[in-house]
Phi, psi and omega in degrees: 000147175266117187240130176255125176259126176264115179099133180246033175284202185296314181284326176298317178295322179299310181293326177297311178301320184292322190258341193290344179270346179247348184221165173272113189245139171236148180239126177258116182210126183279340181265107184297336180294330179285344183274354189292342179252014179268118180234159176058032179210151177284133181260126179241137182252347184219145176302335179298335181280349184293323185301318181292328179288327177054065182291153174261341179217136175243129176246112184274111182243017179285171180299154188305320183292342183248009184301309182291323177299319180294320176298313182302327183289326186259338184305320179296345184255007181262148175281150177304141179092349176297133179274128176253147184214160177226162174236028187298144180276347172229129188260005182305125178090344184287321180301317180293321179296312180297324182297331183253357188281336178086006179242148172296150186218162170214142183232130179224170176216099173293115186274047176212161178209166183298342183293312185248329188281148169272103186293348176272348180212098187252016188293343177259008181260168185239158172220145177252133177246120180289129187287344176272154176120188186290133183296314182294322177297319179293321178298318180302309183288327178296320177292317181299309181292328177296320179292336175277357181064030174284150171278121187255130177238142181248127178223160168285171177304313183294316179298322180303311184292330176292319179295316182295324178301327178276312189283335179242318183299312181295310178299320180297311181297318179297321178295318179298318180296318178302312182293321183293332185253351185282162168235139180298139185250137174288327180230072185291143175285171182300316181297318179299315181297320180294319176297321179296320179297316177297316182298316180297321179295313180298315184284353173276352179288163179299136180303321181295320179298311180300317181296313185292326175299317181283336177276355173310126182305339180275347186288320181306323178297323178290322178293326176296324176297321177299316179300318181295318180293320178296322179296318178295315179298320179297321178296317180297316181294317182299326181272353186052043186272095184296320180296315179295324178294318178298319179295321180296313180295323177298321178294320179295316180296325178297325183289338182255012178293000000 
């Protein structure tokens, strides 16, 4: 298959490496510095070059804030029937875009990234496949993720954003609160060091990704839940209520069984 990758960032490079030995791959990237580690793939610097390559599948790997802009740039240069796809971590607005774009589409979300995941061994990682979209495109990604031994989950666009608000929104917000309130320790405990490792990893992510995860329309509701839980915990602590604390901890342990 002829596959066009949009963006030569971390995930774009990952998909290029993954696909370039079994398919004819081209990468469209306007920043030549990002292309220096792209091998075994055709390098494109302008959307005008896409027409000659004539891809059968487009995988959009640009930052979340530029996903639709990147699609708009290449769609006029695609042949009818070309499948377009995204790996966006927030799907808000994509269903409507795909409905009016005139191309078959598939949408997925690899729930791993270069910060924490071992890209050489992903068998404990997850991927989400949106249940709406082109059947052949979904089969392609299901096979691809299956060969990586990823755990695959299928959701609608709406279900995806609700899941992401919990699985990413809550941890991101909690990490920000930890960093905002912490003080550096000369002799940090094990738990503190582990939280710091997570915090450094999260804050090394792209600003746009962090922002868009929190700007997910489903995230504010999750942050309100954090506020409610903190208020309850603060009341228990203020009263030195041992019975209430035991009940609270028992409820928490039950949730992680």
